[in-house]
Coordinates of C-alpha atoms in Angstrom, one line a residue:
Chain A
X1 CA 4.2 22.7 10.1
X2 CA 6.5 21.4 12.8
X3 CA 3.8 18.8 13.1
X4 CA 3.9 18.2 9.4
X5 CA 8.0 17.9 9.4
X6 CA 7.2 15.3 12.6
X7 CA 5.5 13.1 10.4
X8 CA 7.6 13.6 7.5
X9 CA 10.3 12.0 9.4
X10 CA 8.2 9.5 10.6
X11 CA 7.4 8.0 7.1
X12 CA 11.4 8.5 6.1
X13 CA 11.8 5.8 9.0
X14 CA 9.3 4.2 8.3
X15 CA 10.6 3.9 4.4
X16 CA 14.1 2.7 6.0
X17 CA 12.3 0.1 8.5
X18 CA 11.2 -1.5 5.4
X19 CA 14.0 -0.5 3.2
X20 CA 16.9 -2.1 5.1
X21 CA 15.1 -5.5 4.6
X22 CA 14.7 -5.6 1.2
X23 CA 16.9 -6.6 -1.1
X24 CA 16.1 -3.7 -3.9
X25 CA 17.9 -1.2 -1.4
X26 CA 21.4 -3.3 -0.9
X27 CA 21.0 -3.7 -4.8
X28 CA 21.2 0.0 -5.0
X29 CA 24.2 0.3 -2.2
X30 CA 26.4 -2.5 -3.3
X31 CA 25.3 -3.4 -7.5
X32 CA 27.4 -0.3 -8.7
X33 CA 30.2 -0.6 -6.6
X34 CA 30.2 -4.5 -7.5
X35 CA 30.2 -3.7 -10.9
X36 CA 33.2 -1.4 -11.3
X37 CA 35.1 -3.8 -8.7
X38 CA 34.2 -6.8 -11.6
X39 CA 35.1 -3.9 -14.5
X40 CA 38.5 -3.3 -12.8
X41 CA 39.8 -6.7 -12.2
X42 CA 38.6 -7.7 -15.9
X43 CA 40.7 -4.7 -17.3
X44 CA 43.7 -5.6 -14.9
X45 CA 43.5 -9.2 -15.8
X46 CA 43.8 -8.1 -19.9
X47 CA 46.4 -6.0 -19.1
X48 CA 48.3 -8.2 -17.4
X49 CA 47.5 -10.8 -20.3
X50 CA 48.8 -8.5 -22.5
X51 CA 52.4 -7.9 -20.9
X52 CA 52.8 -11.8 -20.3
X53 CA 52.3 -12.2 -24.2
X54 CA 54.7 -9.2 -24.7
X55 CA 57.3 -10.3 -22.5
X56 CA 56.8 -13.8 -23.9
X57 CA 57.1 -13.0 -27.7
X58 CA 60.1 -10.7 -26.7
X59 CA 58.2 -7.5 -28.4
X60 CA 58.2 -4.1 -26.4
X61 CA 55.1 -3.6 -24.2
X62 CA 52.8 -1.1 -25.4
X63 CA 52.2 0.6 -22.3
X64 CA 51.0 4.1 -22.5
X65 CA 52.2 5.4 -19.4
X66 CA 49.1 8.5 -20.0
X67 CA 46.5 5.7 -20.7
X68 CA 47.2 3.5 -17.6
X69 CA 47.0 6.5 -15.3
X70 CA 44.4 5.6 -12.3
X71 CA 42.7 8.7 -13.0
X72 CA 42.1 7.8 -15.9
X73 CA 40.6 4.7 -14.6
X74 CA 39.1 6.0 -11.6
X75 CA 37.0 8.5 -13.9
X76 CA 36.1 5.1 -16.2
X77 CA 34.9 3.3 -13.1
X78 CA 32.2 6.5 -12.3
X79 CA 31.0 6.4 -15.4
X80 CA 29.9 3.2 -15.7
X81 CA 28.7 3.1 -11.8
X82 CA 26.5 6.1 -12.2
X83 CA 25.4 4.5 -15.4
X84 CA 24.1 1.8 -12.9
X85 CA 22.9 3.7 -10.3
X86 CA 21.1 6.0 -12.3
X87 CA 19.2 3.1 -13.9
X88 CA 18.7 1.4 -10.6
X89 CA 17.4 3.9 -9.4
X90 CA 14.9 5.0 -11.8
X91 CA 13.6 1.3 -11.5
X92 CA 13.8 1.9 -7.6
X93 CA 11.6 5.0 -8.1
X94 CA 9.1 3.0 -10.2
X95 CA 8.9 0.1 -8.1
X96 CA 8.6 1.8 -5.2
X97 CA 5.3 3.4 -4.8
X98 CA 3.4 0.9 -7.4
X99 CA 4.5 -2.6 -5.4
X100 CA 3.4 -1.1 -2.0
X101 CA 0.4 0.0 -4.0
X102 CA 0.2 -3.9 -5.8
X103 CA 0.4 -5.4 -2.1
X104 CA -1.7 -3.0 -0.4
X105 CA 0.4 -2.4 2.6
X106 CA 0.3 1.4 1.1
X107 CA -3.3 1.7 2.7
X108 CA -2.6 1.0 6.0
X109 CA 0.0 3.8 6.1
X110 CA -2.6 6.4 4.6
X111 CA -5.3 5.2 6.6
X112 CA -3.0 5.3 10.0
X113 CA -0.8 8.2 10.0
X114 CA 0.6 9.6 6.4
X115 CA -0.6 11.7 3.9
X116 CA -0.3 10.9 0.3
X117 CA 1.8 13.8 0.1
X118 CA 3.9 12.8 2.7
X119 CA 4.2 9.2 1.5
X120 CA 5.8 10.8 -1.8
X121 CA 7.9 13.2 -0.5
X122 CA 9.3 10.8 2.5
X123 CA 10.0 8.0 -0.9
X124 CA 12.0 10.8 -2.4
X125 CA 13.9 11.6 0.4
X126 CA 14.6 7.9 0.8
X127 CA 15.9 7.3 -2.8
X128 CA 18.0 10.1 -2.6
X129 CA 19.3 9.1 0.7
X130 CA 20.3 5.9 -0.8
X131 CA 21.7 7.4 -3.7
X132 CA 23.9 9.2 -2.0
X133 CA 25.4 6.4 0.1
X134 CA 25.9 4.2 -2.9
X135 CA 27.5 6.9 -4.4
X136 CA 30.1 7.4 -1.6
X137 CA 30.6 3.9 -1.3
X138 CA 31.1 3.8 -5.3
X139 CA 33.4 6.3 -4.7
X140 CA 35.5 5.1 -2.3
X141 CA 35.5 1.3 -4.2
X142 CA 36.4 3.0 -7.2
X143 CA 39.6 5.0 -5.9
X144 CA 40.9 2.3 -3.7
X145 CA 40.6 -0.1 -6.4
X146 CA 42.4 1.6 -9.2
X147 CA 44.9 2.8 -6.7
X148 CA 45.4 -0.7 -5.9
X149 CA 46.0 -1.3 -9.6
X150 CA 47.2 1.5 -11.1
X151 CA 49.3 4.8 -10.3
X152 CA 47.5 8.3 -9.7
X153 CA 49.5 10.7 -11.5
X154 CA 49.6 14.1 -12.9
X155 CA 49.3 13.7 -16.9
X156 CA 52.9 14.0 -18.0
X157 CA 54.4 13.8 -21.8
X158 CA 57.9 13.7 -22.4
X159 CA 58.8 14.8 -18.9
X160 CA 56.2 17.9 -19.5
X161 CA 53.2 17.8 -17.1
X162 CA 50.3 18.3 -19.1
X163 CA 47.6 18.6 -16.7
X164 CA 48.3 18.6 -12.5
X165 CA 46.7 16.5 -10.4
X166 CA 44.9 19.5 -9.1
X167 CA 43.6 20.0 -12.2
X168 CA 42.5 16.3 -12.7
X169 CA 40.4 16.8 -9.1
X170 CA 38.6 19.9 -10.3
X171 CA 37.9 18.4 -13.7
X172 CA 36.7 15.7 -11.7
X173 CA 34.7 17.2 -9.3
X174 CA 33.0 19.2 -12.5
X175 CA 32.3 16.1 -14.1
X176 CA 30.9 14.9 -11.2
X177 CA 28.8 17.6 -10.4
X178 CA 26.9 17.6 -13.7
X179 CA 26.7 13.9 -13.8
X180 CA 24.7 13.7 -10.7
X181 CA 22.7 17.0 -11.1
X182 CA 20.5 14.7 -13.4
X183 CA 20.0 12.2 -10.2
X184 CA 17.4 13.7 -8.5
X185 CA 15.5 14.4 -12.0
X186 CA 15.6 10.5 -12.5
X187 CA 14.3 9.7 -9.3
X188 CA 11.2 12.0 -9.6
X189 CA 10.5 10.6 -13.0
X190 CA 10.7 6.9 -11.7
X191 CA 8.3 8.1 -8.8
X192 CA 6.0 9.7 -11.5
X193 CA 6.0 6.8 -13.5
X194 CA 5.1 4.6 -10.5
X195 CA 2.3 7.1 -9.3
X196 CA 0.8 6.9 -12.7
X197 CA 1.2 3.5 -13.5
X198 CA -1.3 0.8 -12.9
X199 CA 1.1 -2.3 -11.2
X200 CA 4.4 -2.4 -10.5
X201 CA 5.6 -4.1 -13.7
X202 CA 4.1 -1.8 -15.9
X203 CA 5.8 0.9 -13.9
X204 CA 9.3 -0.4 -13.7
X205 CA 9.1 -1.5 -17.4
X206 CA 7.8 1.8 -18.7
X207 CA 10.5 4.1 -16.6
X208 CA 13.3 1.7 -17.5
X209 CA 12.0 1.7 -21.2
X210 CA 11.9 5.4 -21.7
X211 CA 15.1 6.0 -19.7
X212 CA 17.3 3.6 -22.3
X213 CA 14.8 4.9 -25.2
X214 CA 16.0 8.4 -24.3
X215 CA 19.5 7.1 -24.2
X216 CA 19.4 5.4 -27.6
X217 CA 17.5 8.4 -29.4
X218 CA 19.0 11.4 -28.0
X219 CA 21.4 11.6 -31.0
X220 CA 18.9 11.6 -33.1
X221 CA 16.8 14.7 -30.8
X222 CA 20.0 17.0 -31.6
X223 CA 19.8 20.6 -29.7
X224 CA 16.3 19.1 -28.6
X225 CA 18.3 16.5 -26.4
X226 CA 20.0 19.3 -24.4
X227 CA 16.8 20.2 -22.6
X228 CA 16.0 16.6 -21.6
X229 CA 17.8 16.0 -18.2
X230 CA 18.5 12.2 -19.1
X231 CA 21.3 13.5 -21.5
X232 CA 23.5 14.6 -18.9
X233 CA 23.4 11.2 -17.1
X234 CA 25.9 9.1 -17.7
X235 CA 24.5 6.1 -19.6
X236 CA 25.1 3.3 -22.0
X237 CA 26.0 6.0 -24.7
X238 CA 27.4 8.5 -23.2
X239 CA 27.6 11.6 -23.5
X240 CA 28.2 12.9 -20.4
X241 CA 31.0 15.6 -19.8
X242 CA 32.1 12.8 -17.4
X243 CA 33.0 11.0 -20.7
X244 CA 35.0 14.0 -21.5
X245 CA 37.1 13.9 -18.2
X246 CA 37.8 10.9 -18.9
X247 CA 39.6 11.3 -22.0
X248 CA 40.9 14.8 -21.0
X249 CA 42.8 12.9 -17.9
X250 CA 44.5 10.4 -20.1
X251 CA 45.9 13.5 -21.8
X252 CA 43.6 13.4 -25.3
X253 CA 43.7 17.1 -26.1
X254 CA 40.8 16.8 -28.6
X255 CA 38.1 17.0 -25.7
X256 CA 35.8 19.6 -27.0
X257 CA 34.4 21.5 -24.0
X258 CA 30.9 22.6 -25.2
X259 CA 29.5 25.6 -22.6
X260 CA 26.1 25.7 -23.7
X261 CA 25.6 22.1 -22.8
X262 CA 27.5 22.6 -19.7
X263 CA 24.8 25.2 -18.9
X264 CA 21.9 23.2 -20.1
X265 CA 23.6 20.6 -17.7
X266 CA 23.5 22.8 -14.6
X267 CA 19.7 24.2 -15.6
X268 CA 17.7 21.5 -17.1
X269 CA 17.6 18.5 -14.5
X270 CA 16.3 20.7 -11.1
X271 CA 13.6 22.1 -13.1
X272 CA 12.9 18.7 -14.7
X273 CA 12.8 17.1 -11.7
X274 CA 10.5 19.8 -9.8
X275 CA 7.9 19.3 -12.7
X276 CA 8.2 15.4 -12.4
X277 CA 7.5 15.6 -8.4
X278 CA 4.2 18.2 -8.9
X279 CA 3.0 15.7 -11.6
X280 CA 3.3 12.7 -9.1
X281 CA 2.0 14.6 -6.1
X282 CA -1.1 16.1 -8.2
X283 CA -1.4 12.2 -9.3
X284 CA -1.4 10.5 -6.2
X285 CA -4.1 12.7 -4.7
X286 CA -6.8 11.2 -6.9
X287 CA -5.3 7.2 -7.9
X288 CA -7.2 4.5 -6.1
X289 CA -5.1 2.9 -3.3
Chain B
X1 CA -21.2 19.4 17.8
X2 CA -24.0 17.8 19.3
X3 CA -24.4 15.0 21.3
X4 CA -25.8 12.9 18.6
X5 CA -22.6 13.3 16.4
X6 CA -20.4 12.9 19.4
X7 CA -22.0 9.3 19.5
X8 CA -21.7 8.4 15.8
X9 CA -18.2 7.1 14.9
X10 CA -18.7 6.6 11.5
X11 CA -21.1 8.2 9.2
X12 CA -22.0 8.4 5.4
X13 CA -25.0 9.8 3.7
X14 CA -25.9 10.0 0.1
X15 CA -22.8 8.3 -1.3
X16 CA -23.0 7.3 -4.5
X17 CA -20.0 5.8 -7.1
X18 CA -19.9 4.8 -10.4
X19 CA -17.6 3.3 -12.6
X20 CA -18.4 4.6 -16.0
X21 CA -22.2 4.6 -16.5
X22 CA -22.4 1.3 -13.8
X23 CA -23.0 2.8 -10.7
X24 CA -22.1 0.7 -7.7
X25 CA -23.2 2.7 -4.7
X26 CA -26.5 4.6 -4.8
X27 CA -27.6 7.5 -2.4
X28 CA -25.7 4.6 0.4
X29 CA -26.3 6.3 4.1
X30 CA -25.0 4.3 7.1
X31 CA -24.1 5.4 10.8
X32 CA -22.1 3.4 12.7
X33 CA -22.3 4.5 16.4
X34 CA -19.5 4.3 19.1
X35 CA -19.4 1.3 21.1
X36 CA -21.5 -0.8 18.5
X37 CA -20.5 -3.8 16.4
X38 CA -22.1 -3.0 13.2
X39 CA -22.6 -5.4 10.2
X40 CA -22.6 -5.0 6.8
X41 CA -23.8 -7.8 4.6
X42 CA -24.3 -8.2 1.2
X43 CA -23.7 -11.0 -1.5
X44 CA -20.9 -11.1 -3.7
X45 CA -20.7 -7.8 -5.6
X46 CA -23.1 -5.5 -3.8
X47 CA -20.8 -3.2 -3.4
X48 CA -19.5 -3.7 0.4
X49 CA -15.6 -3.4 -0.4
X50 CA -16.0 -0.2 -2.9
X51 CA -18.3 1.2 0.2
X52 CA -15.4 0.8 2.5
X53 CA -12.9 1.8 0.6
X54 CA -14.5 4.9 -0.3
X55 CA -15.3 5.2 3.5
X56 CA -11.4 4.8 4.2
X57 CA -10.4 7.2 1.2
X58 CA -8.7 4.6 -0.8
X59 CA -11.2 5.5 -3.7
X60 CA -12.7 8.6 -5.0
X61 CA -16.8 8.9 -4.9
X62 CA -18.9 11.2 -6.8
X63 CA -21.2 12.5 -4.6
X64 CA -22.2 12.5 -0.6
X65 CA -20.7 12.7 2.7
X66 CA -18.1 10.6 4.9
X67 CA -17.2 11.2 8.2
X68 CA -15.1 9.1 10.6
X69 CA -14.3 10.2 13.8
X70 CA -14.9 13.4 12.5
X71 CA -12.3 13.2 9.7
X72 CA -13.3 13.0 6.1
X73 CA -11.6 10.4 4.0
X74 CA -9.0 12.5 2.7
X75 CA -7.9 13.4 6.3
X76 CA -8.0 9.8 7.9
X77 CA -4.3 10.0 8.8
X78 CA -4.8 12.7 11.3
X79 CA -6.7 10.5 13.3
X80 CA -3.5 9.0 13.9
X81 CA -4.4 5.1 14.4
X82 CA -7.4 6.4 15.7
X83 CA -9.3 4.2 12.7
X84 CA -7.5 0.8 11.3
X85 CA -8.7 -1.4 8.4
X86 CA -8.1 -4.7 8.1
X87 CA -8.6 -6.2 4.3
X88 CA -9.8 -9.0 3.3
X89 CA -6.2 -9.8 1.4
X90 CA -3.3 -9.5 4.2
X91 CA -2.2 -5.9 2.6
X92 CA 1.0 -6.0 4.6
X93 CA 4.6 -6.1 3.0
X94 CA 5.4 -9.7 1.9
X95 CA 9.1 -9.8 2.1
X96 CA 9.0 -9.0 5.6
X97 CA 9.1 -11.3 9.1
X98 CA 5.8 -11.1 11.0
X99 CA 7.7 -9.4 13.8
X100 CA 9.7 -7.2 11.7
X101 CA 6.1 -6.4 9.7
X102 CA 4.5 -5.6 13.1
X103 CA 7.2 -3.5 14.9
X104 CA 6.9 -1.8 11.5
X105 CA 3.2 -1.2 12.6
X106 CA 3.8 -0.1 15.6
X107 CA 6.3 2.7 14.8
X108 CA 3.4 3.8 12.8
X109 CA 1.5 3.8 16.3
X110 CA 1.0 7.1 18.1
X111 CA -0.6 5.6 21.4
X112 CA 0.7 1.9 21.6
X113 CA -0.7 -0.3 24.1
X114 CA 0.5 -3.4 23.1
X115 CA 4.0 -4.8 22.0
X116 CA 4.7 -7.1 18.7
X117 CA 5.0 -10.0 21.6
X118 CA 1.4 -9.5 23.0
X119 CA -0.3 -9.3 19.8
X120 CA 1.5 -12.4 18.2
X121 CA 0.2 -14.2 21.8
X122 CA -2.8 -12.7 21.7
X123 CA -3.6 -14.2 17.5
X124 CA -1.3 -17.5 18.4
X125 CA 1.0 -16.6 16.1
X126 CA 4.3 -16.8 18.5
X127 CA 5.7 -19.4 16.4
X128 CA 5.7 -17.9 13.2
X129 CA 7.2 -14.9 14.0
X130 CA 10.2 -15.4 12.0
X131 CA 8.2 -16.3 9.2
X132 CA 8.2 -13.8 6.2
X133 CA 4.1 -12.7 5.5
X134 CA 4.6 -14.3 2.1
X135 CA 5.2 -17.6 3.6
X136 CA 1.9 -17.5 6.0
X137 CA -0.7 -19.8 5.4
X138 CA -4.1 -17.5 4.4
X139 CA -5.5 -17.8 8.0
X140 CA -2.3 -17.2 9.9
X141 CA -1.8 -14.1 7.3
X142 CA -5.3 -12.8 8.3
X143 CA -4.4 -13.5 12.0
X144 CA -1.3 -11.3 11.5
X145 CA -3.7 -8.6 9.9
X146 CA -6.0 -8.5 12.7
X147 CA -2.6 -8.3 15.3
X148 CA -1.2 -5.7 12.8
X149 CA -4.6 -3.5 13.7
X150 CA -3.8 -4.3 17.5
X151 CA -0.6 -2.8 18.5
X152 CA -2.9 0.5 18.9
X153 CA -6.1 1.4 20.8
X154 CA -8.2 2.1 18.0
X155 CA -11.7 3.9 18.7
X156 CA -12.9 1.6 15.6
X157 CA -11.9 -1.1 13.1
X158 CA -13.2 -1.6 9.8
X159 CA -13.2 -5.2 8.6
X160 CA -13.6 -6.4 5.2
X161 CA -14.6 -10.0 4.9
X162 CA -12.7 -10.9 8.3
X163 CA -13.7 -14.8 8.0
X164 CA -12.1 -15.6 4.9
X165 CA -9.7 -18.3 5.0
X166 CA -10.5 -18.9 8.5
X167 CA -11.0 -22.4 9.4
X168 CA -13.8 -23.3 12.3
X169 CA -11.8 -22.3 15.3
X170 CA -10.3 -19.6 13.6
X171 CA -13.8 -17.7 13.1
X172 CA -14.7 -18.4 16.9
X173 CA -11.1 -16.7 17.9
X174 CA -11.7 -13.9 15.9
X175 CA -15.5 -13.6 17.1
X176 CA -14.5 -14.3 20.4
X177 CA -12.0 -11.4 20.0
X178 CA -14.0 -8.7 18.4
X179 CA -16.7 -9.0 21.2
X180 CA -14.0 -8.8 23.7
X181 CA -12.3 -5.6 22.3
X182 CA -15.7 -4.2 22.1
X183 CA -16.8 -4.9 25.7
X184 CA -13.3 -4.1 27.4
X185 CA -12.3 -1.3 25.5
X186 CA -15.4 0.1 23.7
X187 CA -13.8 -0.1 20.2
X188 CA -16.6 0.0 17.7
X189 CA -16.6 -2.2 14.4
X190 CA -17.7 -2.0 10.9
X191 CA -17.7 -5.9 9.7
X192 CA -18.4 -6.4 5.6
X193 CA -19.3 -10.0 5.1
X194 CA -21.4 -11.8 3.1
X195 CA -21.5 -14.4 6.1
X196 CA -24.6 -13.4 7.7
X197 CA -24.4 -16.6 10.5
X198 CA -21.5 -15.2 11.9
X199 CA -22.5 -11.4 12.0
X200 CA -25.6 -12.5 13.4
X201 CA -23.9 -13.7 16.6
X202 CA -21.8 -11.1 17.1
X203 CA -23.4 -7.6 15.7
X204 CA -25.5 -5.4 17.5
X205 CA -26.4 -3.5 14.3
X206 CA -27.3 -5.3 11.0
X207 CA -27.2 -3.1 7.3
X208 CA -28.0 -5.3 4.3
X209 CA -26.3 -3.8 1.2
X210 CA -28.1 -4.5 -2.0
X211 CA -27.0 -3.4 -5.3
X212 CA -25.2 -0.5 -4.1
X213 CA -28.2 0.5 -1.3
X214 CA -28.8 0.1 2.0
X215 CA -31.7 -1.9 1.9
X216 CA -32.6 -2.4 5.4
X217 CA -30.6 -1.1 8.7
X218 CA -31.7 -1.1 12.1
X219 CA -30.1 -2.8 15.6
X220 CA -30.8 -6.4 15.7
X221 CA -33.4 -6.7 18.2
X222 CA -35.3 -3.8 16.4
X223 CA -35.2 -5.8 13.1
X224 CA -36.4 -9.1 14.5
X225 CA -39.3 -6.9 16.6
X226 CA -40.2 -5.7 13.6
X227 CA -41.1 -8.9 11.7
X228 CA -44.7 -10.6 12.0
X229 CA -44.2 -14.1 13.8
X230 CA -45.5 -16.9 12.7
X231 CA -47.3 -19.2 14.6
X232 CA -48.1 -23.1 13.7
X233 CA -51.0 -24.2 15.7
X234 CA -52.7 -27.9 16.1
X235 CA -55.8 -28.4 16.8
X236 CA -58.4 -31.7 17.4
X237 CA -61.3 -29.3 16.8
X238 CA -60.5 -27.4 13.3
X239 CA -63.2 -25.8 12.8
X240 CA -63.8 -24.1 16.0
X241 CA -59.8 -23.1 15.1
X242 CA -60.3 -21.6 12.5
X243 CA -63.8 -20.1 13.2
X244 CA -62.0 -18.2 16.7
X245 CA -58.9 -17.4 14.3
X246 CA -61.4 -15.1 12.3
X247 CA -62.3 -13.4 15.7
X248 CA -59.3 -12.7 17.2
X249 CA -57.7 -9.3 16.6
X250 CA -54.3 -9.0 14.8
X251 CA -54.2 -12.3 14.0
X252 CA -54.9 -14.2 10.0
X253 CA -55.0 -17.5 9.6
X254 CA -52.5 -18.3 6.1
X255 CA -52.6 -21.9 5.4
X256 CA -52.4 -25.5 6.6
X257 CA -49.6 -27.8 5.7
X258 CA -49.8 -31.3 4.9
X259 CA -48.8 -32.2 8.3
X260 CA -52.1 -30.5 9.8
X261 CA -50.4 -27.3 10.9
X262 CA -52.2 -24.3 10.8
X263 CA -50.3 -21.2 9.9
X264 CA -51.0 -18.1 11.6
X265 CA -49.4 -14.4 11.3
X266 CA -49.5 -12.4 14.3
X267 CA -48.4 -8.8 14.7
X268 CA -48.0 -7.2 18.2
X269 CA -48.9 -10.3 20.0
X270 CA -47.3 -13.0 21.9
X271 CA -47.9 -16.6 21.2
X272 CA -49.1 -17.4 25.2
X273 CA -51.8 -14.5 24.4
X274 CA -53.0 -16.3 21.4
X275 CA -52.9 -19.6 23.6
X276 CA -55.2 -18.0 26.1
X277 CA -57.4 -16.4 24.0
X278 CA -58.1 -19.7 22.3
X279 CA -58.6 -21.6 25.6
X280 CA -60.9 -19.2 26.6
X281 CA -63.0 -20.5 24.0
X282 CA -62.8 -24.2 24.8
X283 CA -60.4 -24.8 22.0
X284 CA -57.8 -27.1 23.0
X285 CA -54.8 -26.6 21.5
X286 CA -52.1 -30.2 21.0
X287 CA -49.3 -27.8 19.4
X288 CA -48.0 -24.4 19.5
X289 CA -45.0 -23.3 17.6
X290 CA -43.6 -20.1 17.3
X291 CA -41.6 -19.5 14.5
X292 CA -39.5 -16.1 14.6
X293 CA -38.3 -14.4 11.9
X294 CA -34.5 -14.5 11.4
X295 CA -32.4 -12.3 9.9
X296 CA -31.2 -14.9 7.3
X297 CA -34.9 -15.0 6.2
X298 CA -35.1 -11.5 5.8
X299 CA -31.5 -11.5 4.0
X300 CA -33.1 -13.7 1.9
X301 CA -36.3 -12.2 1.1
X302 CA -34.5 -8.8 0.6
X303 CA -31.9 -10.2 -2.2
X304 CA -33.9 -12.5 -3.9
X305 CA -36.0 -9.3 -4.7
X306 CA -34.0 -8.0 -8.0
X307 CA -33.3 -11.4 -8.8
X308 CA -37.2 -12.7 -9.3

């Protein structure tokens, strides 16, 4: 067991050795943060433009103090960043194994040092670590930039505090927890597609195609969508709880908290991840390299 | 494990591999003894690469037993670098520099005996250490693959088409490197190639793979010794010569060519013995030319069998 873990650790080091010199890892680390930074700048520019237009025309500026609360922008930024991170991770997971098989570099690894199982587990861990760093970077960027552009405050109306900052933080924490739980399943899904595809191009297009198709068609699935991990990831057609949090911290009172959806959000992704992982580990033993 | 098994670095028995109904490998038998340089020669499509891929655990096979240094193909990683392979394509990560690629290989190596700088110098790649693998020429990619294999101290190296993409100088360098590693470090080699002239120069053993089966396999001296030699004789006294050849044992007259050479096949007899026996019968031999059967002629004979 000790030898197995030491070799697994070496496989992880080997993954990082190549990864820190590759463009795709940098993309995962930086792209979500860069995207929300761009988004914040555009929103701020647009708001500033409206304010200038209103002051020049002499009409009173329509600025809803609640709507421009930095917490709202912070959650929006996180939602956008996690959407991109989720898609990038699926794509990168799909690319990781299949690309190395295409180039043949995987051959040296399995002949010289690592079992196929160790390789898959190392790739899974590597992508989780990348996702973790990317998310930390995303959170910091979102917090700092939204704090610079807007002001963090409790949700208040007519001097009456509707939601305290403490409650906002708790809701954001819950929203993030529910949004991040499906990420391991997304990574395992990408790896499963990577192992089962015949080329890197096929793997990436299949993994992203299926992810986007689920996103687009999930409303047609009705309640069945709640049994698919991807329904809980912030996405292009976002139905995640983070979307609700965004409305909540802006003072909207019509946010419907679906207890059953939250429970399934907690329960569905981890078994999904395990199913994809077991399938990938089974398939990888049979694949020609 | 008996002594015969200890001496065997690689053993393949009754290996069969099919793609659908098409049998690529049929009951393949192959043994590579420790310290030998074993050549696996065959025409394009004869099954050389598939054989290596089955041995290396990269492809599943239908039936048979394969053992490399006592490990099954699925467990080769347990050998921790005692076995390395060099493929017909570079099979190295294309987007990293040569130096980083070698450092990565060094990370995988349990028993490092050379640094990346040293293997670059061995293969004449110092000038390219900052080049990405994808930017190297075909020949330098091949050198890089060899450098990649030499960071540790492998007991056996499997090479698939090692001479592809190399110029004449490059081929000589690789041949001398293989010979040096074999002699100085006792490294065993299994070289798969369709270029018999190169294999002939360095291999201690040759196996001819034809249509998925080993048609011939033995040490090079045995392969050559087991073949009947042809002698070309010219004599002014043609009638006496032909009469004498009928009497002398283990000699068979074949034909007389347009230039007047009499072709004679001999088994278990040297050309000097034949000359002595003819001289003893007062037959003056003006020319005697020994034509030893070459590996190339044997290879041609085997590979042309199916096409005729």
